[in-house]
Short mmCIF file of C-alpha atoms in Angstrom, two decimals:
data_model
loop_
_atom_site.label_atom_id
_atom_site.label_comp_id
_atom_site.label_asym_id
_atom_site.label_seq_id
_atom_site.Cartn_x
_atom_site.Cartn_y
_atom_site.Cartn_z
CA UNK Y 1 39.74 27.29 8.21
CA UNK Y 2 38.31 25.95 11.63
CA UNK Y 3 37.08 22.94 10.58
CA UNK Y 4 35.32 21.97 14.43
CA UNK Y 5 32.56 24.39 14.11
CA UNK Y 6 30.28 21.43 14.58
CA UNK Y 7 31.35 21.08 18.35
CA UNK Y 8 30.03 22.98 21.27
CA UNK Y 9 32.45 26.09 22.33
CA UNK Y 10 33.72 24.80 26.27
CA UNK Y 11 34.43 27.08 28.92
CA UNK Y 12 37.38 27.39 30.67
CA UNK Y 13 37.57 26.42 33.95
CA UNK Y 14 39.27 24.67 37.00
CA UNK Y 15 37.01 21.63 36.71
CA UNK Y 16 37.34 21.33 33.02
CA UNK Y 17 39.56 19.79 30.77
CA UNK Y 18 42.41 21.93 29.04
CA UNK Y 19 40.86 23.60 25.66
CA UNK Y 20 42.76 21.86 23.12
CA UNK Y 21 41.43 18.43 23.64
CA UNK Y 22 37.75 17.15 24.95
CA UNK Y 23 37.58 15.13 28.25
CA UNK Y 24 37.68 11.40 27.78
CA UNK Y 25 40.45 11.99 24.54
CA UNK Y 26 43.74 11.20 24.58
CA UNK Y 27 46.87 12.95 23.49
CA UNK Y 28 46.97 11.05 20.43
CA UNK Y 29 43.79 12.01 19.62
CA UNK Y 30 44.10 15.45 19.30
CA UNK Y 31 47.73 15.48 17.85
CA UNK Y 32 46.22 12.95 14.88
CA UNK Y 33 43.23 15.57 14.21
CA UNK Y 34 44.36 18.20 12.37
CA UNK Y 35 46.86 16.56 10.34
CA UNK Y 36 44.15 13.62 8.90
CA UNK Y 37 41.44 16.43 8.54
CA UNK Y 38 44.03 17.85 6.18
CA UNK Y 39 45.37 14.92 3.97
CA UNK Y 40 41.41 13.85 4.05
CA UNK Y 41 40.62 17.23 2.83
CA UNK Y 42 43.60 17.07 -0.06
CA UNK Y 43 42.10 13.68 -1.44
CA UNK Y 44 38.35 13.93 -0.65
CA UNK Y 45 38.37 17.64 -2.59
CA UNK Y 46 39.47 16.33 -6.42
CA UNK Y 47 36.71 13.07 -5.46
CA UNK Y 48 34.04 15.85 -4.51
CA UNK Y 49 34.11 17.73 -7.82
CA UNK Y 50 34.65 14.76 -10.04
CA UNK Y 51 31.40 12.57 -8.11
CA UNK Y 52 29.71 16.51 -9.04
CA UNK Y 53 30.97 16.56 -12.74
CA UNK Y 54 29.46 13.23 -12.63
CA UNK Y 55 26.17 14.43 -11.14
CA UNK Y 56 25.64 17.17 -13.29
CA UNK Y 57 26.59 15.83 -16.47
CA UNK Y 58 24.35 12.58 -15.69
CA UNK Y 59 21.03 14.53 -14.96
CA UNK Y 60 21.43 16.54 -18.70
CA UNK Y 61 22.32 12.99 -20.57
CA UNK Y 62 18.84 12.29 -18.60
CA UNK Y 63 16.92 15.34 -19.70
CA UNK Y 64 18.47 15.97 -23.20
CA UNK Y 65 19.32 12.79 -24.90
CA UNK Y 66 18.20 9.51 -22.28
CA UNK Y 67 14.11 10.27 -22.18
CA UNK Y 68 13.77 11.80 -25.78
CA UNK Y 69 15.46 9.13 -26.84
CA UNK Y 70 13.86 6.53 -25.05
CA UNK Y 71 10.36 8.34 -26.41
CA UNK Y 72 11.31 8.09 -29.56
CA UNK Y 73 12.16 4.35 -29.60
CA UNK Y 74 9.11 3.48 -27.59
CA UNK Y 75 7.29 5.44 -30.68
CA UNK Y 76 9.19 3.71 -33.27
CA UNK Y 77 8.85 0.55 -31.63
CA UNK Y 78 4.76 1.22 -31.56
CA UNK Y 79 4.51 2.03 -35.19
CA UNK Y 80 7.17 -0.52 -36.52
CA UNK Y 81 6.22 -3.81 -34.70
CA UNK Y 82 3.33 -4.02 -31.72
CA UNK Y 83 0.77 -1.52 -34.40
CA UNK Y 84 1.41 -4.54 -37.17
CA UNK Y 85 1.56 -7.42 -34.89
CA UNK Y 86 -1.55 -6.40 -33.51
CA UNK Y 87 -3.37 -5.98 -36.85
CA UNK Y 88 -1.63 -8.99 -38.11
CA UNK Y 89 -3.10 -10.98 -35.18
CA UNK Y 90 -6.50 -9.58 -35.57
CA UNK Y 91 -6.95 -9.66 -38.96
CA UNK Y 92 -5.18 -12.59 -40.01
CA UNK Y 93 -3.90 -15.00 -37.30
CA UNK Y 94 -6.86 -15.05 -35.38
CA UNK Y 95 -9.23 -16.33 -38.59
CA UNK Y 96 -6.71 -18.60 -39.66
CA UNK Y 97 -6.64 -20.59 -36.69
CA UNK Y 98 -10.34 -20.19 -35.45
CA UNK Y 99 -11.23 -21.69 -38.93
CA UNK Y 100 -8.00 -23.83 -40.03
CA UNK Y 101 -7.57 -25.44 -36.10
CA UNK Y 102 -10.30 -24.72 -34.31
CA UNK Y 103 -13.48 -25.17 -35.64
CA UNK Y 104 -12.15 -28.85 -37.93
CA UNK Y 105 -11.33 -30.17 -34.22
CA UNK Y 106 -14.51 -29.60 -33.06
CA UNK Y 107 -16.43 -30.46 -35.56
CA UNK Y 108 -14.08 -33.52 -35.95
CA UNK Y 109 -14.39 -34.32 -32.16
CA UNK Y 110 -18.28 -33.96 -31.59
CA UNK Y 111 -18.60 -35.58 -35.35
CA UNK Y 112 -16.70 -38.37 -35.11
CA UNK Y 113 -14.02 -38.83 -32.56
CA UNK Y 114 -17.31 -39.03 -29.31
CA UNK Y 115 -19.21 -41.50 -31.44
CA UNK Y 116 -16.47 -43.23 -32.14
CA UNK Y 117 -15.22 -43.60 -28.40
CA UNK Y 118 -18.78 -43.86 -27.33
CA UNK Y 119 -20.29 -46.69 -29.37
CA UNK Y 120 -16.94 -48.67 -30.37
CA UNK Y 121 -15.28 -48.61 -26.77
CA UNK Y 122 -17.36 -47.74 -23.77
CA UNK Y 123 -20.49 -49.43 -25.11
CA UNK Y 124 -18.95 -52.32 -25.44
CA UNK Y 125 -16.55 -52.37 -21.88
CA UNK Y 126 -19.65 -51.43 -19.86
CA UNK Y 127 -21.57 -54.35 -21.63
CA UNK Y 128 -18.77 -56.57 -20.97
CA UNK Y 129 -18.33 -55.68 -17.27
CA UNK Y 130 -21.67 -56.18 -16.48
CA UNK Y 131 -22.42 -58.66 -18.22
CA UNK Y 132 -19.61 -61.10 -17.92
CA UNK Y 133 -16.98 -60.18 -15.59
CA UNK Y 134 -19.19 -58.93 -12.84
CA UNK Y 135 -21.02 -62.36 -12.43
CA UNK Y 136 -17.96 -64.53 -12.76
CA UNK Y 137 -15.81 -62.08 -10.31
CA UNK Y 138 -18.82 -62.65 -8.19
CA UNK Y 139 -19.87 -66.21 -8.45
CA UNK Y 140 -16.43 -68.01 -9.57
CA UNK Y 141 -13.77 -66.13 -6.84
CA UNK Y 142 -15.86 -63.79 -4.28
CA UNK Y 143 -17.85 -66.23 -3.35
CA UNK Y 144 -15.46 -69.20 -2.14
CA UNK Y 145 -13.12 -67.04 -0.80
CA UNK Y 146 -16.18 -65.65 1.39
CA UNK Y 147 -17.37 -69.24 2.79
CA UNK Y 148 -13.82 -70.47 3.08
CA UNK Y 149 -13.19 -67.60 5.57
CA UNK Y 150 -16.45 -67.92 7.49
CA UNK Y 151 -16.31 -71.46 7.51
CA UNK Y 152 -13.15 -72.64 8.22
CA UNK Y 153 -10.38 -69.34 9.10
CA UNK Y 154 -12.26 -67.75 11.38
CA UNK Y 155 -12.90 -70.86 13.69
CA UNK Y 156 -9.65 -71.77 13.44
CA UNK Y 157 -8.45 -68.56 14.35
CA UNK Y 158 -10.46 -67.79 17.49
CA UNK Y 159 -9.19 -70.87 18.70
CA UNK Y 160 -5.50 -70.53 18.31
CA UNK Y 161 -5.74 -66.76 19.61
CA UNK Y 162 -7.32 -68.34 23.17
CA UNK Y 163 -4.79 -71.16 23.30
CA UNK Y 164 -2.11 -68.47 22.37
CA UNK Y 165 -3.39 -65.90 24.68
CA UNK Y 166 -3.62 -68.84 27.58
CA UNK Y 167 -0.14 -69.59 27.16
CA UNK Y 168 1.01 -65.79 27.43
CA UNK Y 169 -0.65 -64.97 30.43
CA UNK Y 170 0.49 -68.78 32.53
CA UNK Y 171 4.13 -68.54 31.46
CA UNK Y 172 5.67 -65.85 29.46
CA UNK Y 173 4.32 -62.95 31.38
CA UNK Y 174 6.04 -63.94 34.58
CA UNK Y 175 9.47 -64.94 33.48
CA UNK Y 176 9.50 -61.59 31.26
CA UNK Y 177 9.51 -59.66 33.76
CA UNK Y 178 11.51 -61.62 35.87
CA UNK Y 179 14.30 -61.45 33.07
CA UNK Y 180 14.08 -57.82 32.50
CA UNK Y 181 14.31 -56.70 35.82
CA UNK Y 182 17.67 -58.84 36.33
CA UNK Y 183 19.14 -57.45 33.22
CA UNK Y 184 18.33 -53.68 34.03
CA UNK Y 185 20.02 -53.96 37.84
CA UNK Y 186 22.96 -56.02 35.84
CA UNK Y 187 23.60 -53.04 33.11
CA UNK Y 188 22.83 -50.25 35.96
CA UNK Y 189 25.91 -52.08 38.07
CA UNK Y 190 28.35 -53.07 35.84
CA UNK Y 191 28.29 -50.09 33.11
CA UNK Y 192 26.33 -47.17 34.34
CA UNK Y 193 26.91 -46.23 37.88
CA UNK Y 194 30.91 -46.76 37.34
CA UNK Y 195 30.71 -44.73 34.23
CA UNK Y 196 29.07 -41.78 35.51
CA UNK Y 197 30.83 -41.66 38.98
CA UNK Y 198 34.15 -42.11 36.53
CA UNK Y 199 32.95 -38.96 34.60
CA UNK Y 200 31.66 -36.54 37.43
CA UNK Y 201 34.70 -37.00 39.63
CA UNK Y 202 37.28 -37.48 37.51
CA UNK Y 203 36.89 -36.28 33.96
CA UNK Y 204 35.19 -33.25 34.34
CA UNK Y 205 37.44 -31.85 37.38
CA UNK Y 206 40.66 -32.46 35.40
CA UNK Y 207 39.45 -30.88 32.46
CA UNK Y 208 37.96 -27.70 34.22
CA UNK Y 209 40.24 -27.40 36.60
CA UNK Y 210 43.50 -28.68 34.54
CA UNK Y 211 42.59 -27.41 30.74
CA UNK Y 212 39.97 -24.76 30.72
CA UNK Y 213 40.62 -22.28 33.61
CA UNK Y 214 44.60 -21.85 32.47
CA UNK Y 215 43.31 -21.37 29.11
CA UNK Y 216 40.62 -18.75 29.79
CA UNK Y 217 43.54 -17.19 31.93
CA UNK Y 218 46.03 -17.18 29.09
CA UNK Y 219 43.58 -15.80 26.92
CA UNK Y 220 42.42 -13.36 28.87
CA UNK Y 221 46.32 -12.02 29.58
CA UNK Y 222 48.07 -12.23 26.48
CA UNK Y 223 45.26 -11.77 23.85
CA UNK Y 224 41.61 -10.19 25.52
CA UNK Y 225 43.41 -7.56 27.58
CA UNK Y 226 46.16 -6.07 24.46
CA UNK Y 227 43.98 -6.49 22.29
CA UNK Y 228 40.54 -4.13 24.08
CA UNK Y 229 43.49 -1.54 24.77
CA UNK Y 230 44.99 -1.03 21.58
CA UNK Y 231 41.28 -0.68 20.26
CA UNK Y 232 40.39 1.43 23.19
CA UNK Y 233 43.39 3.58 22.99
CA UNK Y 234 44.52 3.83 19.57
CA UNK Y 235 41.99 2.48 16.84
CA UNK Y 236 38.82 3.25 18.01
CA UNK Y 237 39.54 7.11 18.67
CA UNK Y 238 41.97 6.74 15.45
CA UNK Y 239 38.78 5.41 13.12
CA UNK Y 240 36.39 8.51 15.01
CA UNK Y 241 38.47 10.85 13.77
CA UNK Y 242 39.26 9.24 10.25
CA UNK Y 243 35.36 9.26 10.08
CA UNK Y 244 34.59 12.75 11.53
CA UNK Y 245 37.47 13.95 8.87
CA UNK Y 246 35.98 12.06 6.42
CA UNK Y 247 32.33 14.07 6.95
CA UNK Y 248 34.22 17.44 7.79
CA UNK Y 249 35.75 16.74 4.51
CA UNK Y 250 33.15 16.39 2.45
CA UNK Y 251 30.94 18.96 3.29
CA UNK Y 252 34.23 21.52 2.85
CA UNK Y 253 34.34 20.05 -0.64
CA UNK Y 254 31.14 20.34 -1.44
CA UNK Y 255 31.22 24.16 -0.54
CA UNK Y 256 33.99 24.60 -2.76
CA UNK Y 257 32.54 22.59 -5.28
CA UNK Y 258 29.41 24.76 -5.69
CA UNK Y 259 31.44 27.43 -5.44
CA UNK Y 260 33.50 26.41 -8.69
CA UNK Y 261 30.25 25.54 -10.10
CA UNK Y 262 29.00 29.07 -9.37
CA UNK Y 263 32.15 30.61 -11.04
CA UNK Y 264 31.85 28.58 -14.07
CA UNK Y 265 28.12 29.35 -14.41
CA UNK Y 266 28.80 32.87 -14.09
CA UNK Y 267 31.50 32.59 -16.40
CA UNK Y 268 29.77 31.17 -19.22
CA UNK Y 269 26.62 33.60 -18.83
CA UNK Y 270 28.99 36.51 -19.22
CA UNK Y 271 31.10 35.00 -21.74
CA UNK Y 272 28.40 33.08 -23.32
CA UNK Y 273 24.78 33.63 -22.69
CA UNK Y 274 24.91 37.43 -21.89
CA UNK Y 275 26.10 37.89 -25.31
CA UNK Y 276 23.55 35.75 -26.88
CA UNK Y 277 20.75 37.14 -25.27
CA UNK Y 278 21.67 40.69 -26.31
CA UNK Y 279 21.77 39.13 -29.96
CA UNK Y 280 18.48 38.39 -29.70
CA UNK Y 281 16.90 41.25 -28.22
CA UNK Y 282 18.76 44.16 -30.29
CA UNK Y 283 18.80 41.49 -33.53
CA UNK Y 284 16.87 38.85 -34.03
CA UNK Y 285 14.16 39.93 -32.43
CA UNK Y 286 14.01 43.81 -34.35
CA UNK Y 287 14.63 41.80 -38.21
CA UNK Y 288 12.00 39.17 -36.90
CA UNK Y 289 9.49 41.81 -36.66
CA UNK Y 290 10.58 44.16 -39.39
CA UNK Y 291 10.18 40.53 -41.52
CA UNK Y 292 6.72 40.00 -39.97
CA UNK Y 293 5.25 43.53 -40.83
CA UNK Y 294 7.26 44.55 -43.62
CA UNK Y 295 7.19 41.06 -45.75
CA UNK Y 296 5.12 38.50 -44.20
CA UNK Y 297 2.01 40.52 -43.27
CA UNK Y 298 1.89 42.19 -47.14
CA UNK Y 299 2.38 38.84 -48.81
CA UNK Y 300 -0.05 36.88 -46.86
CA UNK Y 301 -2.36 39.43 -47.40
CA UNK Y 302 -1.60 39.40 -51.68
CA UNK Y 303 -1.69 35.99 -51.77
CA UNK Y 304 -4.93 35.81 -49.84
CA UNK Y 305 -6.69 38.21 -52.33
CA UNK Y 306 -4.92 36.68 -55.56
CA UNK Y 307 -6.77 33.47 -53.72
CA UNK Y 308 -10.16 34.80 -53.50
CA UNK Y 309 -9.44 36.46 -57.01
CA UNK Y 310 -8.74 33.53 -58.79
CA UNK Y 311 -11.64 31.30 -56.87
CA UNK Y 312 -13.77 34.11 -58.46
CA UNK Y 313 -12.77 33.61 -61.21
CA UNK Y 314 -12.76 29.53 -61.39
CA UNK Y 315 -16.14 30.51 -59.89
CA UNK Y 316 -17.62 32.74 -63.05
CA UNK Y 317 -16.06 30.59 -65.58
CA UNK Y 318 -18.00 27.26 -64.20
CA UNK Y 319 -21.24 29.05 -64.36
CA UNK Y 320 -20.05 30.49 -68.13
CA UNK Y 321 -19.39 26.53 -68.91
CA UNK Y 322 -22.53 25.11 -67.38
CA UNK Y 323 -24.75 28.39 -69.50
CA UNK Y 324 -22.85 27.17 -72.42
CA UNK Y 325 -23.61 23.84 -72.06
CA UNK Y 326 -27.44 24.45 -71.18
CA UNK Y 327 -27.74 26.72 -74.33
CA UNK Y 328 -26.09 23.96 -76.37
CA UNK Y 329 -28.73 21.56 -75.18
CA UNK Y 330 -31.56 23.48 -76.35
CA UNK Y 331 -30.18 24.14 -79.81
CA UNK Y 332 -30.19 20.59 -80.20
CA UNK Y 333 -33.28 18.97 -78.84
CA UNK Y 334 -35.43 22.50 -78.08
CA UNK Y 335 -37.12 24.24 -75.18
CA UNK Y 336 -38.16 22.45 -72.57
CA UNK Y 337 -42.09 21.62 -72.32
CA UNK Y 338 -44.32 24.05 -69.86
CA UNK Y 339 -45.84 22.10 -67.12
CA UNK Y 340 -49.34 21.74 -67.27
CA UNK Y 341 -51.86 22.77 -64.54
CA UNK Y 342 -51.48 21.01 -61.69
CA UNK Y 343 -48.11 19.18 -62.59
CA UNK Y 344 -45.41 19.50 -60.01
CA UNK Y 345 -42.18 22.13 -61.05
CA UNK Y 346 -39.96 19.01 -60.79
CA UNK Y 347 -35.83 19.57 -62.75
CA UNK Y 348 -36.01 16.00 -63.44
CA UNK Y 349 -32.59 14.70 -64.42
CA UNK Y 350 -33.26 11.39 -66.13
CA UNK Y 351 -34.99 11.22 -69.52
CA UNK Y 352 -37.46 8.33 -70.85
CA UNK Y 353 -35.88 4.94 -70.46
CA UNK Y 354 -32.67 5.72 -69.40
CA UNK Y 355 -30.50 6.32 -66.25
CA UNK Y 356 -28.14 8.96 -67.83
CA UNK Y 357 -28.47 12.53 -65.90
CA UNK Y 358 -28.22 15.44 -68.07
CA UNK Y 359 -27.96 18.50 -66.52
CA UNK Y 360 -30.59 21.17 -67.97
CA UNK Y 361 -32.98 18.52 -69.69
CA UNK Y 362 -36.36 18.09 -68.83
CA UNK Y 363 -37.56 15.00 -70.81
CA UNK Y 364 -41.11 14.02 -70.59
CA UNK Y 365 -42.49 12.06 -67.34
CA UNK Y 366 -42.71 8.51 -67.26
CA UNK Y 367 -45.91 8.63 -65.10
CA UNK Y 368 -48.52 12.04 -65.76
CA UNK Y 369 -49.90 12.95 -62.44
CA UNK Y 370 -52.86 13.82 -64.33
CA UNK Y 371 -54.29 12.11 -67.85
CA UNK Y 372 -54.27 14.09 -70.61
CA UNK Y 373 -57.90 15.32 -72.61
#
C-alpha cells in the first residue's frame, strides 16, 4: 500500500533532491517514515473500528430506544404530574389562597390596620411635631445658638484670622522657605548625587558586564543552541511524521472499516433479510390476502347484514310496542275527542292538571281557542 499518495509526484533531475526523501528532510526522516506509518497503522486500525462500533451502535440506541423513550416519559410525566398540578392549582390552590390569604389581609389592612396607623400614630406624631417640638427646637436651641454665632464667633473670628494671617505673611513665610531650600541642597549632597553616581558607575557595570553577559553566553552555549538542534533535527521532523502517520492512519482505517461494515451488511441481508423478505412476498403476503378476500371480506359483509337485520327488527318491534301501548290506552279511557272547527291539530302530551306525558293521549285543553255554544 503506498501510503504518500497525498504528496506531489517530483521529477527527477540534476537540480533536485534524490527521490526517496523531499528537500529540506533529513536521513532520519525518511528512514523513521515507513516504519511509524506501520506500527501507527497496527494500533490506530483495532481504535478505528471500535470508535465505529461505537458510532453506529450509539445513533440506533438514539433512534430506537433514547427518543421513544424520552417521548414516552415526557408523556407520562404530562399526564401523571404537570396535567394534575395544573388543575390542582387552578381549581383549588388558587381559591384557597385568594379567599383564605388574600382577600382577609386586605380587608384586614384597609379595615383596620390604616385606621389604626393613621389615627393612633401619625395623627398624633404630626400633632406633636408641630405643635410642640417645632416651637421649642426653634425658640429654646436654634435661636441662641444663632445670636451667639452672629454676635460673638464671628467677630472674634475675623479678628484672629487677620492677626493670624499678619503673622504668616511678616515671619513664617520667609524663614520657610529659607529652611526648605537649605534642607533640599543638604539631602541632594549628602544622599542623592553620591548614590546615583555610586549606582551608574559602579553597580550597574559590574553586574552587566560581570553577571549578565557570561550568563546569557552560558546559556546560549550549553542550553539555547542543543536544545533548537535536537528539536530542529530530531523532534520536530520526528512529531511531523508521528502526526502525518497518525492522519495517513486513520483515513486507511476508516476505508477498511467501511469496508468490514459493507461485508457485514451484505452478510446479514443475504443471510438475514433476503430470506425474510422472500417470506413475506411468497407468504405472508399471498395468506394475508387469501385471509382478506376469502374470510374477512365475507364476514364483514354477514355481520353487516345480520346488523341491519336485527336493527330492523329492534326497529318493527318498537313500533309493535308503542301500537300496543296506544291501543291499550284507548281501551281504557276511549277515543280521543275530534277537534272542533277552527281548533288547532295539536298531539298534546300533558293532560288536565298534570305534568305527566303520555304518549297517544289527547286530554282536553286547558284553554279553548274558541268558547263553546
Amino acid at each position: 500500500m503506498e501510503l504518500d499518495k497525498d504528496k506531489p509526484p517530483r521529477a527527477y533531475g540534476s537540480q533536485q533532491a534524490p527521490p526517496h526523501y523531499e528537500p529540506g528532510e533529513g536521513c532520519l526522516t525518511t528512514a523513521v517514515r515507513i516504519p511509524v506509518r506501520i506500527v501507527v497503522l497496527v494500533v490506530v486500525v483495532p481504535l478505528r473500528l471500535v470508535w465505529d462500533v461505537l458510532v453506529v451502535s450509539g445513533r440506533a440506541l438514539d433512534r430506537v430506544v433514547l427518543r421513544p423513550l424520552g417521548r414516552s416519559l415526557a408523556w407520562l410525566g404530562r399526564v401523571l404530574l404537570v396535567i394534575p398540578l395544573v388543575w390542582l392549582y387552578g381549581t383549588v390552590f388558587t381559591p384557597l389562597v385568594r379567599y383564605g390569604l388574600v382577600v382577609p389581609v386586605v380587608w384586614l389592612y384597609g379595615a383596620v390596620l390604616t385606621p389604626l396607623v393613621r389615627y393612633g400614630l401619625v395623627v398624633p406624631v404630626v400633632w406633636l411635631y408641630g405643635a410642640v417640638l417645632t416651637p421649642l427646637v426653634r425658640y429654646g436651641l436654634v435661636a441662641p445658638v444663632v445670636w451667639l454665632y452672629r454676635s460673638g464667633l464671628i467677630p472674634v473670628g475675623r479678628l484672629l484670622g487677620r492677626l493670624l494671617g499678619r503673622l504668616y505673611e511678616t515671619l513664617l513665610t520667609p524663614l520657610g522657605h529659607a529652611l526648605g531650600w537649605l534642607l533640599e541642597w543638604l539631602v541632594r549632597t549628602l544622599l542623592v548625587w553620591p548614590w546615583v553616581a555610586l549606582w551608574r558607575y559602579v553597580v550597574v557595570p559590574v553586574v552587566y558586564y560581570g553577571l549578565m553577559v557570561p550568563a546569557v553566553w552560558l546559556t546560549r552555549v550549553l542550553l539555547v543552541i542543543p536544545v533548537g538542534w535536537v528539536c530542529r533535527v530530531i523532534l520536530v521532523p520526528l512529531g511531523r511524521e508521528i502526526g502525518a502517520a497518525f492522519g495517513v492512519a486513520w483515513r486507511v482505517a476508516g476505508h477498511i472499516s467501511r469496508a468490514v461494515g459493507r461485508a457485514l451488511a451484505w452478510l446479514t441481508w443475504n443471510l438475514l433479510g433476503r430470506p425474510l423478505r422472500w417470506t413475506y412476498r411468497s407468504v405472508c403476503t399471498p395468506v394475508g390476502h387469501w385471509l382478506r378476500d376469502s374470510v374477512w371480506a365475507p364476514a364483514r359483509n354477514i355481520a353487516a347484514v345480520a346488523g341491519r337485520a336485527a336493527g330492523d327488527a329492534l326497529r318493527s318491534a318498537r313500533a309493535t310496542v308503542r301500537q300496543a301501548r296506544r291501543d291499550a290506552w284507548r281501551a281504557l279511557v276511549g277515543a280521543p275527542r275530534a277537534p272542533e272547527p277552527g281548533e288547532p291539530l295539536v298531539d298534546r302530551a300533558r293532560t288536565l292538571g298534570s305534568t305527566t306525558i303520555v304518549p297517544g293521549a289527547e286530554p282536553a285543553p286547558e284553554i279553548s281557542l274558541h268558547k263553546r255554544g
